[in-house]
Each structure stands twice: as structure tokens, then as C-alpha cells.
CSV table of C-alpha atoms in Angstrom, one decimal:
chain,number,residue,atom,x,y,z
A,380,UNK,CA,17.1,-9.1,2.9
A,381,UNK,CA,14.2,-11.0,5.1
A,382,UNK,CA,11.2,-8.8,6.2
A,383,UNK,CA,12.5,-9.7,9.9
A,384,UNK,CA,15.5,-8.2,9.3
A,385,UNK,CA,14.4,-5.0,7.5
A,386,UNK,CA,11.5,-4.7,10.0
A,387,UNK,CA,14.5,-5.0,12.5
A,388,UNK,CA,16.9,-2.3,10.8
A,389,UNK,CA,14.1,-0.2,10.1
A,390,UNK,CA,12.4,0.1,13.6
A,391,UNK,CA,15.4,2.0,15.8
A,392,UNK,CA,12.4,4.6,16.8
A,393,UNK,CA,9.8,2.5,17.2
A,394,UNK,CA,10.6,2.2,21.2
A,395,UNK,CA,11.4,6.3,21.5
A,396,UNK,CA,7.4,6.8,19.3
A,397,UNK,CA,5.9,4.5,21.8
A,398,UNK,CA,7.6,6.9,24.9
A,399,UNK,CA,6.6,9.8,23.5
A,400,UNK,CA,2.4,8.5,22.8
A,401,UNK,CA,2.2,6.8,26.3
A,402,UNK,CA,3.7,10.4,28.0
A,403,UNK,CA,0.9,12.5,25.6
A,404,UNK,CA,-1.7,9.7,26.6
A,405,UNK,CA,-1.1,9.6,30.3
A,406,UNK,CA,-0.9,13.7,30.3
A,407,UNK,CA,-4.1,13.9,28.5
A,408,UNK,CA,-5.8,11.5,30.3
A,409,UNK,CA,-5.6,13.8,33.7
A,410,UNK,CA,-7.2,16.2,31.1
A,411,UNK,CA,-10.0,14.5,30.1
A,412,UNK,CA,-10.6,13.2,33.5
A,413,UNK,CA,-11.5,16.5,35.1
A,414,UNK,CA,-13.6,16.9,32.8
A,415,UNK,CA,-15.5,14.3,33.7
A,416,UNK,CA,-14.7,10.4,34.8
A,417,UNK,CA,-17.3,9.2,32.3
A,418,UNK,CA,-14.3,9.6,29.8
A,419,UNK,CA,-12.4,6.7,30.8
A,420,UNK,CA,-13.8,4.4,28.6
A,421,UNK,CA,-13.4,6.6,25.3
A,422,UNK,CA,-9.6,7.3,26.4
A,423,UNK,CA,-9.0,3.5,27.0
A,424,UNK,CA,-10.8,3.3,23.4
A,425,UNK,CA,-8.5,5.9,22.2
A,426,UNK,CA,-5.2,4.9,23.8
A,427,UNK,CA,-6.2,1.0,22.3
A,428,UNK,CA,-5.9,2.4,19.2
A,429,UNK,CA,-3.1,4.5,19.2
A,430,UNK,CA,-0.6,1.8,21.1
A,431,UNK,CA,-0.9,-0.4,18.1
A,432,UNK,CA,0.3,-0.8,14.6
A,433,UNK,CA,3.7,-0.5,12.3
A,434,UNK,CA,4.5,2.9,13.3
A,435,UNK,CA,5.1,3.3,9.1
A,436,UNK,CA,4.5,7.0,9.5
A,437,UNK,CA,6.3,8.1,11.9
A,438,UNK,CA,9.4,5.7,10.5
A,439,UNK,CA,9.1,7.3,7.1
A,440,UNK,CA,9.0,10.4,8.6
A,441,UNK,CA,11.8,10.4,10.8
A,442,UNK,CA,14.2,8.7,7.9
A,443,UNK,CA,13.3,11.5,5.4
A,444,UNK,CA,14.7,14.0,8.1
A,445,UNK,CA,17.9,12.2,8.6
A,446,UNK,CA,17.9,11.6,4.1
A,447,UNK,CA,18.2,15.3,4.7
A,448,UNK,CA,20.7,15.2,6.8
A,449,UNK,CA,19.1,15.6,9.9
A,450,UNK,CA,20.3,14.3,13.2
A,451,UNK,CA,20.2,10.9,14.8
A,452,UNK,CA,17.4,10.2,17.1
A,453,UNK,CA,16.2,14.2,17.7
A,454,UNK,CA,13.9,14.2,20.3
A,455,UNK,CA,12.3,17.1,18.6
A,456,UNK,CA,11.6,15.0,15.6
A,457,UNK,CA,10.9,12.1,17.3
A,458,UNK,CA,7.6,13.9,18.7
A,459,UNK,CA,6.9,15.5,15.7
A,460,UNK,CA,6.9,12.1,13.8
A,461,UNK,CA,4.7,10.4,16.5
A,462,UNK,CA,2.0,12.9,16.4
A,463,UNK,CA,1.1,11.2,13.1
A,464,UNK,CA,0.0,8.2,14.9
A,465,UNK,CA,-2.7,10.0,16.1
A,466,UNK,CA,-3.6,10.5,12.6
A,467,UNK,CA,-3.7,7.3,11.4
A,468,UNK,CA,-5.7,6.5,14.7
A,469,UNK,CA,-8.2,8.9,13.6
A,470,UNK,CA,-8.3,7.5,9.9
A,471,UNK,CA,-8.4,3.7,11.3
A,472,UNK,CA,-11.3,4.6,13.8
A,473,UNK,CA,-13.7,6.3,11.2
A,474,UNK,CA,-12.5,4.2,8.6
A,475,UNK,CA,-13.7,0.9,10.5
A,476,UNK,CA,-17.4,3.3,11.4
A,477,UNK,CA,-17.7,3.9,7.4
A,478,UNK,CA,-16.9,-0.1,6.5
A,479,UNK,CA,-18.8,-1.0,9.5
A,480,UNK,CA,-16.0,-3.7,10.5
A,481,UNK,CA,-16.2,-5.9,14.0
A,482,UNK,CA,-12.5,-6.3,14.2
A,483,UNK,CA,-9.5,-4.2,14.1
A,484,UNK,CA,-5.7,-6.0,14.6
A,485,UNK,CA,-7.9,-8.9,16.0
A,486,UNK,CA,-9.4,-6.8,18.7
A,487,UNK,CA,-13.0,-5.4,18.5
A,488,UNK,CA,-13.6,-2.3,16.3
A,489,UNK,CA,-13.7,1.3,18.2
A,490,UNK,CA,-17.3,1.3,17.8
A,491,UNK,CA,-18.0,-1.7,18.2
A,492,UNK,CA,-16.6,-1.7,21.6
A,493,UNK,CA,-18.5,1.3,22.6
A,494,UNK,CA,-21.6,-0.5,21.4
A,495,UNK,CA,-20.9,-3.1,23.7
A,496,UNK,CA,-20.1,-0.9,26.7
A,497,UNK,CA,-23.5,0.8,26.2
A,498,UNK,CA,-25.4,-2.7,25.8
A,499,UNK,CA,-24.0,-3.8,29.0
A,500,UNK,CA,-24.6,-1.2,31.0
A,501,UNK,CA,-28.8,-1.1,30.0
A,502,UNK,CA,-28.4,2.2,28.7
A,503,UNK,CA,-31.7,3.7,26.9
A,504,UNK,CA,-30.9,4.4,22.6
A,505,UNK,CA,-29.2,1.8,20.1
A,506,UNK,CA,-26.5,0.5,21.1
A,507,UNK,CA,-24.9,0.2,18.1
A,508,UNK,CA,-25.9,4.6,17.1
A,509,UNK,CA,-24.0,5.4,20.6
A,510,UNK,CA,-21.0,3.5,19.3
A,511,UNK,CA,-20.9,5.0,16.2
A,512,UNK,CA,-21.2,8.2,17.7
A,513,UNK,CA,-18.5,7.7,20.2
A,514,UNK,CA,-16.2,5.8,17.7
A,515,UNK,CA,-16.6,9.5,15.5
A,516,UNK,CA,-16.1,11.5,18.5
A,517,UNK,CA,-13.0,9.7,19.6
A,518,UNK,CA,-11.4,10.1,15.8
A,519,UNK,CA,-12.0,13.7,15.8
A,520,UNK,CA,-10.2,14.0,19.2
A,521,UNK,CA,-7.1,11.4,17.7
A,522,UNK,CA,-7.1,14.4,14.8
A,523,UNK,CA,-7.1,17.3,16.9
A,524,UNK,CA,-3.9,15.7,19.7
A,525,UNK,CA,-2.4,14.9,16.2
A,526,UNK,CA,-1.8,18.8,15.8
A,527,UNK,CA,-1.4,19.5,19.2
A,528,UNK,CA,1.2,17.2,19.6
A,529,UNK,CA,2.5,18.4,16.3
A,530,UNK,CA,2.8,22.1,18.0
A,531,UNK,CA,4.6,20.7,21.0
A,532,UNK,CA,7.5,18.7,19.4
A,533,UNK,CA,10.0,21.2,20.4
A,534,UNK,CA,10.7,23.1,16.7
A,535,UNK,CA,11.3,26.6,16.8
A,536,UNK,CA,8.1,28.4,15.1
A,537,UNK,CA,9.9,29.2,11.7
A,538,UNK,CA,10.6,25.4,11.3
A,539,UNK,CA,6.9,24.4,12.2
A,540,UNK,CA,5.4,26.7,9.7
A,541,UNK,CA,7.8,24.4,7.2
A,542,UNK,CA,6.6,21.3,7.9
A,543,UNK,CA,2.8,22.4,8.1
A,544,UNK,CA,3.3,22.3,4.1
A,545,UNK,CA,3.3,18.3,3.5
A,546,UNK,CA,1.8,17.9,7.0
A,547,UNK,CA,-1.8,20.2,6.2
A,548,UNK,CA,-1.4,18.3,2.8
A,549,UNK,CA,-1.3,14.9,4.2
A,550,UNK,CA,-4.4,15.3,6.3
A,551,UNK,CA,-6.2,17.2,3.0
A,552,UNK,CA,-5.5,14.0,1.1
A,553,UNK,CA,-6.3,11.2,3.2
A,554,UNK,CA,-9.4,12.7,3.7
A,555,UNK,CA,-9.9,13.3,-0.4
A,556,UNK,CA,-8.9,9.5,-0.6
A,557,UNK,CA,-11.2,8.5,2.0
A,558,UNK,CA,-14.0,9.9,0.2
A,559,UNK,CA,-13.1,8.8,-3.2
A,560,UNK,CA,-12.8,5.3,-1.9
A,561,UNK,CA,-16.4,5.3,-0.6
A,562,UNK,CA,-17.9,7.1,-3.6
A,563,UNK,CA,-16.3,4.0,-5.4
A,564,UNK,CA,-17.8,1.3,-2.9
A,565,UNK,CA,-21.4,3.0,-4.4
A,566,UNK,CA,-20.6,3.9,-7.8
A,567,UNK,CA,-19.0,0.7,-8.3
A,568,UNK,CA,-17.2,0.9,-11.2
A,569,UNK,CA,-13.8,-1.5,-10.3
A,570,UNK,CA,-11.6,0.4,-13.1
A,571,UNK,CA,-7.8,0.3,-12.8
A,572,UNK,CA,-7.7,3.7,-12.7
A,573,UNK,CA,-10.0,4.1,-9.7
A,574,UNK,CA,-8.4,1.7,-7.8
A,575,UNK,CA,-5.0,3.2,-8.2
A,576,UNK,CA,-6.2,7.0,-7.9
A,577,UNK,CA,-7.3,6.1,-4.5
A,578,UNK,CA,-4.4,4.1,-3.9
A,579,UNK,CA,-2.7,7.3,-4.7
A,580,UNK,CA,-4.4,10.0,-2.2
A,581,UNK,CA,-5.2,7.4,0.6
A,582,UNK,CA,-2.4,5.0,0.7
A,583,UNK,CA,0.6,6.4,-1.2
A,584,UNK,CA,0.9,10.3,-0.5
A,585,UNK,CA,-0.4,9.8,3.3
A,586,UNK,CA,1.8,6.5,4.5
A,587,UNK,CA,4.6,7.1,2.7
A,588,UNK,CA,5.3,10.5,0.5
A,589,UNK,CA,4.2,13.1,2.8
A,590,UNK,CA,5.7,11.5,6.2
A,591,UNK,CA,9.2,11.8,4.1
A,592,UNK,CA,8.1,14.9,2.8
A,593,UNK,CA,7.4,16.1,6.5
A,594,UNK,CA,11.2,14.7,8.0
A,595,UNK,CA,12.7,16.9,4.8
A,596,UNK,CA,11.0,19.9,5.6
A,597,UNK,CA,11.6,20.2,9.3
A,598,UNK,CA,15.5,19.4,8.2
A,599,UNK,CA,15.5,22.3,5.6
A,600,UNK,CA,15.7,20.9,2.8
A,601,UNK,CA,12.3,19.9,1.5
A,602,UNK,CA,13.0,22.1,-1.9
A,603,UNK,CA,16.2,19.9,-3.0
A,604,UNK,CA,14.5,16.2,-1.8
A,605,UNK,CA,10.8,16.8,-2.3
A,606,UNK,CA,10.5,15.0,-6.0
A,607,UNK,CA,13.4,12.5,-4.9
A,608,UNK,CA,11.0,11.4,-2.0
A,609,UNK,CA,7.6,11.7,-4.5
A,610,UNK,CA,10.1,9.1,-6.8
A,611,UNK,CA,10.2,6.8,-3.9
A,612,UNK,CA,6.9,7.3,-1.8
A,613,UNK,CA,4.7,7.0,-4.2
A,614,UNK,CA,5.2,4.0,-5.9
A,615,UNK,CA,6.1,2.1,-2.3
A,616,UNK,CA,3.1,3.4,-1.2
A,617,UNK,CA,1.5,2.0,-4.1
A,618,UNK,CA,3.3,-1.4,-3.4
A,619,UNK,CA,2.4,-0.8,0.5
A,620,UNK,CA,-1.2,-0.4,-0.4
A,621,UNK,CA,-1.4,-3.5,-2.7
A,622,UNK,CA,0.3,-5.8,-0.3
A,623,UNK,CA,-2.6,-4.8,2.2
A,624,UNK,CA,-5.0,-5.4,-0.4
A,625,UNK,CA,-3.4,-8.8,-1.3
A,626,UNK,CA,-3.7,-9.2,2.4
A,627,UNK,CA,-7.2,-8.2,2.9
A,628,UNK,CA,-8.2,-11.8,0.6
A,629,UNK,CA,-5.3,-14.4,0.8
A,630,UNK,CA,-4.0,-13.0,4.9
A,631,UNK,CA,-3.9,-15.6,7.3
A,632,UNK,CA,-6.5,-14.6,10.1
A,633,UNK,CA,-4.3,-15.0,13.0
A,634,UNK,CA,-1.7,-12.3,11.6
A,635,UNK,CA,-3.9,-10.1,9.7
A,636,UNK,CA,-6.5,-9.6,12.5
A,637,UNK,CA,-9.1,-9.6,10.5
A,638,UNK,CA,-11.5,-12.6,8.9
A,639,UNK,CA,-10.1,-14.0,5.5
A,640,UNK,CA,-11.7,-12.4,2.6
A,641,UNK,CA,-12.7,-9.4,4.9
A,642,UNK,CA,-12.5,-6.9,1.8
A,643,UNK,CA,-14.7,-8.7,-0.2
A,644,UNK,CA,-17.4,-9.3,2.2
A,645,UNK,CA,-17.0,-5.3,2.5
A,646,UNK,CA,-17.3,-5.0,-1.0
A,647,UNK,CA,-13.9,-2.9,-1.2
A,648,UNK,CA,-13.1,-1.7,-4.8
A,649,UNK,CA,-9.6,-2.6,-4.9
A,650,UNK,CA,-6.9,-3.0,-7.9
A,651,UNK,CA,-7.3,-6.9,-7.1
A,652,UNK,CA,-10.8,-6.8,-7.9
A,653,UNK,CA,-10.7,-4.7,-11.1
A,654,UNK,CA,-7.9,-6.9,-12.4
A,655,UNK,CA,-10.5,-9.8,-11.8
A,656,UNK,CA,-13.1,-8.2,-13.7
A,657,UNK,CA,-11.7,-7.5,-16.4
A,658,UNK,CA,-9.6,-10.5,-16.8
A,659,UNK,CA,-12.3,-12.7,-16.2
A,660,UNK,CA,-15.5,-14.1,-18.9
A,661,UNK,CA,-18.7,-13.1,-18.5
A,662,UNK,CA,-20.7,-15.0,-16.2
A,663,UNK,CA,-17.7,-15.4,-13.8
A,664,UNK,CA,-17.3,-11.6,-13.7
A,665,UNK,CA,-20.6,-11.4,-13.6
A,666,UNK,CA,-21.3,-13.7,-10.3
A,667,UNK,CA,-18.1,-12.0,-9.1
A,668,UNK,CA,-20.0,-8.6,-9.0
A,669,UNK,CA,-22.7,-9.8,-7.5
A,670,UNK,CA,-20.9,-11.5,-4.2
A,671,UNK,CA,-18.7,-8.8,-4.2
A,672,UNK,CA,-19.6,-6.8,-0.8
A,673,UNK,CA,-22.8,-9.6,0.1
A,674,UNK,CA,-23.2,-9.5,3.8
A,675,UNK,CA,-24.0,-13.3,4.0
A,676,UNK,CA,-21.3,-13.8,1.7
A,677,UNK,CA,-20.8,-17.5,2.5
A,678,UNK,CA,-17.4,-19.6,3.2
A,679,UNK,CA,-17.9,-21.3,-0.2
A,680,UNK,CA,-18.2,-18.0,-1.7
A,681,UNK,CA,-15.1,-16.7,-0.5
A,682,UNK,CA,-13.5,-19.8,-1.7
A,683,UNK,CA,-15.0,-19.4,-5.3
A,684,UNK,CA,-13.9,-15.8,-5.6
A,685,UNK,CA,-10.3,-16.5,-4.2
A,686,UNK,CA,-10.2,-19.0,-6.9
A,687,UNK,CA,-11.0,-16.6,-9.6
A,688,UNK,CA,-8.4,-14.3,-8.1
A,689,UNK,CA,-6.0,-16.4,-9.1
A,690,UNK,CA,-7.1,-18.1,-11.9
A,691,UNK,CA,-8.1,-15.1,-14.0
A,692,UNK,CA,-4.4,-14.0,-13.5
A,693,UNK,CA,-5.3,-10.9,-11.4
A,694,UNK,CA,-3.2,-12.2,-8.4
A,695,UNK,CA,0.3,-12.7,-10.4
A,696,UNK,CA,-0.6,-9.4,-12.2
A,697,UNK,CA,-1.0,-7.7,-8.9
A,698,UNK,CA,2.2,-9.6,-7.7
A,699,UNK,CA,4.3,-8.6,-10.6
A,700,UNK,CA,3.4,-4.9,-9.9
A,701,UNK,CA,4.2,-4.6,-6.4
A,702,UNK,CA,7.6,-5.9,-7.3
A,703,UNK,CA,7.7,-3.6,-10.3
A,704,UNK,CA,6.6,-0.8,-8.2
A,705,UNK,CA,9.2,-1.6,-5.2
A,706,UNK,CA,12.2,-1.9,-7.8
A,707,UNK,CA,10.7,2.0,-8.0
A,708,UNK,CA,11.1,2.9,-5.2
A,709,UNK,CA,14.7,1.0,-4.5
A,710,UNK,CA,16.0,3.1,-7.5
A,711,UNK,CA,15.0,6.4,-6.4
A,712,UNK,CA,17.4,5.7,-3.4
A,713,UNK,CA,20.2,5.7,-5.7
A,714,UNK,CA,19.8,10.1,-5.8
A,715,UNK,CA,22.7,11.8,-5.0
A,716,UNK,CA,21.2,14.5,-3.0
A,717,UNK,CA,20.2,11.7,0.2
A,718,UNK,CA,22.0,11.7,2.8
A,719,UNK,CA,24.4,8.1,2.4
A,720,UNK,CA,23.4,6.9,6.1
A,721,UNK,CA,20.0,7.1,5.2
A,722,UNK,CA,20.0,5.0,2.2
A,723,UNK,CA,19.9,1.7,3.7
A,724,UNK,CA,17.5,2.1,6.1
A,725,UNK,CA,15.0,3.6,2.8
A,726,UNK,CA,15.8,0.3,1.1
A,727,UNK,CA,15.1,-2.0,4.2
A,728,UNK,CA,11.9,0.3,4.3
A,729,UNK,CA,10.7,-1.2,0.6
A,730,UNK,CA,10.7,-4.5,1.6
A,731,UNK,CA,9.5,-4.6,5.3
A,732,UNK,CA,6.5,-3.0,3.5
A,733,UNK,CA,6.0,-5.0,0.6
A,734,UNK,CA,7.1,-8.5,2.0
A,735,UNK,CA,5.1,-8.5,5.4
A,736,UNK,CA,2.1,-11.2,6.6
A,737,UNK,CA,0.3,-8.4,7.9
């Protein structure tokens, strides 16, 4: 099947998500603004941020309720599975603040747009401290309207208390993966197994394994599917992760959002670079380390390293194992105990997030 038409089978809630985010927004917005109209600004920050994106989360969510047997398009899980969004807004926003990007889906960063704000109205301070600040603030309130939201979907209290399980645990471990991917940045060691143990906490278990995790839960019936969904999550999220990386150096600009090579000029320790390094000779691994995460890191340079990618066999290794670690995942949908309706939709899910542009 085409990514188009996966992405098509695949995104039956993505209009009923968006409903239920602009309702939250434009509720909480009247909130914030009797508190004071100085908000505005950091709630059309935060509602920038949340009105984008894949809607993965709340799609993986949503189809591990009805693999479980849940029902078709319940508005309670609906709301449940959107208040991740909020989430991944909070990880997106303080994720761009700790790589200190300029862009985010080809629109300026959250802080960098609060930078701005402040440098054209003549404030007194660094401009670029008071977005930093604001961008931080902003994340903590996506994180805390993640929960509330959560709260409000509608579940009776018993079934809440279910789904807190894989939903406490997601937030636990994007957070551990967070921080294990900027420890790496410093330490910079570039091993396989650093690259994927982030992977792992960050990527695999947040986007994909606990979202299904979550749906299964608030159905009932976490117990029977929970290592059937771990089967598939984790090694599509994995694949997910990888693609992104894949992304973040060979991407084409006006898709990805974001300048090609963007993760090397950040210097990011991904499974792409430690297959470089250690596929590569000496001196080339050796210049590659030392361009890896340059500010100035210059068009040429890009070029160079790109090259290496690919001629050190690091980019057909990392190809071979997102398709290795899809075929995973598609085999994990074979389990008896999923629901046969969900099936499909599971599979389409594998490629729309292995075969994308962006």
C-alpha cells in the first residue's frame, strides 16, 4: 500500500482530534484571558503548536482501544486520545529550547517567536532569555491541559485510574529519553546501543507502545494485549524514529520543515551517525566527529558528510533495518487476541510511518 493511502485509511479521527483540541483551546483561552490579556500571545504560541502535526498519538491510541474491542469513534476516547497532543506539544516546545532550533514544521520555533515578540516591542532583558523562558512556560502549561484534558474525557473514575498506568508511564519515559538523548549530545559517544536505547524511551514506548497501551487499557483489556502491542510498538517505533532520523539529513526542506542536514548541524547522536562512525576509516570518522554539531557547519560540509552517509554503508544499513523492524511490527498483527477490524488499520499504520517524506 502507498503512504497516501495508508495515511488516508489510517486518519478516520484525525478531523474528530482536531474538534476536540480547538473546543479545549477556545475554552481555555477565556481562561487565560481573565487572567490577564498579556496572554494572548503565549496561547496563539501554544495553540500554533498544538494545531499541527501527524496526530500519531492519538491514532495509535485510539486503534489499540478498538484492537481491544472498543467502540467505533467513542467520543470519550476520542478526548482521551487527543489530550496526548498536548504532550507531544509540550515535548516539541522544550525539545526545540534544549536544541536551540529556529524552525519547527517550517514555522519559527516557540521560542524563537517569543524572542521576536519581545524584540519588537523594545522590551528591557535579552530577547532571546524571555523566549526561552516563555517557550518553557508554555510546555509546562501543554503538560499540565494534557492531564486535564485527560480527566475530562468522559471515563467513569474506575476506567481512568486504568489507563493512568501506560499514560503516567509514557510521560515518565519521554522525559527519561529526553534526558538520555542530551547526556549523549555531551558525552558523545555515537554507540549503537545509545542511539537505539534512546530510540527506545523517546521515540518507541512514547509515539507508539504506550498510546496503544493507553486505547487497551481504557477498553479493559490491557492484561491480554499489553505484550501483543510492546511486539508491535516497539519496533515501529523504532522504524518511526529512524525514518525521522533518515529525514533529519536526506528530507527535502520544503516537506520536512526544517533546513537539510538540520540534525547534524545540531550535532544529534543518532543510529545514522554511529553507523557512520563505525563503518567509516579513520580520518573520515575522524573529520566526521569533528563537523558533527559545528554551528558554521558549512553547505559543503553537509554535502561531505551526506556523502559519507552513504558511502560508508550506514544509510542502506539504516534502510534495511527500518524495513526489518516494520516486517516486526506487521507480524505482531497476525495475534489472535486483536480485534480483526483493527488489524488493517495497525498494518496501514506501519507504513504511513515508515514510508512518509516528513
Amino acid at each position: 500500500m502507498a503512504p497516501s493511502s495508508a495515511l488516508s485509511t489510517v486518519s478516520v479521527i484525525r478531523s474528530d482530534v482536531d474538534r476536540e483540541l480547538s473546543v479545549f483551546c477556545a475554552d481555555h483561552r477565556g481562561r487565560l484571558l481573565e487572567i490577564g490579556d498579556e496572554l494572548a500571545p503565549a496561547m496563539d504560541a501554544l495553540e500554533t503548536m498544538v494545531s499541527g502535526g501527524k496526530r500519531l498519538r492519538p491514532t495509535f491510541a485510539y486503534w489499540g482501544w478498538r484492537g481491544a474491542g472498543g467502540a467505533d469513534r467513542d467520543e470519550r476516547m476520542i478526548r482521551a486520545a487527543s489530550s496526548l497532543e498536548f504532550l507531544q506539544a509540550c515535548a516539541l516546545v522544550h525539545d526545540d529550547v534544549i536544541d536551540n532550533s529556529d524552525t519547527r514544521r517550517g514555522l519559527p520555533a516557540t521560542h524563537r517567536r517569543m524572542a521576536k515578540m519581545h524584540a519588537d516591542q523594545g522590551w528591557s532583558g535579552d530577547s532571546e532569555g524571555f523566549g526561552q523562558g516563555a517557550a518553557i512556560l508554555i510546555g509546562d502549561l501543554c503538560l499540565a491541559w494534557s492531564d486535564e484534558m485527560y480527566q475530562a474525557s468522559g471515563f467513569a473514575p474506575d476506567t481512568l485510574q486504568r489507563g493512568r498506568v501506560p499514560f503516567d508511564a509514557m510521560r515518565t519515559e519521554v522525559m527519561a529519553g529526553q534526558y538520555l538523548d542530551t547526556l549523549e549530545q555531551v558525552r558523545g559517544t555515537a554507540t549503537r546501543e545509545a542511539a537505539l536505547r534512546v530510540m527506545r524511551y523517546k521515540s518507541a514506548k512514547y509515539t507508539v507502545e504506550r498510546p496503544l497501551h493507553l486505547g487497551a487499557a481504557l477498553a479493559g483489556r490491557y492484561e491480554e494485549l499489553a505484550g501483543v502491542y510492546t511486539d508491535y510498538g516497539i519496533p515501529l517505533g523504532i522504524a518511526f524514529q529512524l525514518r525521522d532520523d533518515l529525514l533529519g539529513v536526506f528530507g527535502d526542506p520544503t516537506t520536512t520543515g526544517k533546513p537539510a542536514g538540520d540534525d547534524l548541524r545540531e550535532g544529534k547522536r543518532t543510529l545514522i551517525v554511529a553507523e557512520t562512525l563505525e563503518r567509516s576509516g579513520g580520518t573520515d570518522a575522524e573529520r566526521f566527529r569533528e563537523l558533527l554539531g559545528a554551528p558554521d557547519l558549512s553547505v559543503a560540509s553537509v554535502e561531505w558528510m551526506c556523502s559519507l552517509i552513504e558511502t560508508s554503508g550506514a544509510l542502506a544499513a539504516c534502510e534495511a533495518l527500518v524495513e526489518d523492524y516494520a516486517g516486526q511490527a506487521l507480524a505482531a498483527t497476525e495475534h489472535p487476541e486483536l480485534a480483526d477490524d483493527a488489524r488493517g488499520p495497525l498494518r496501514d499504520l506501519v507504513v504511513a510511518a515508515t514510508r512518509r517524506s516528513h
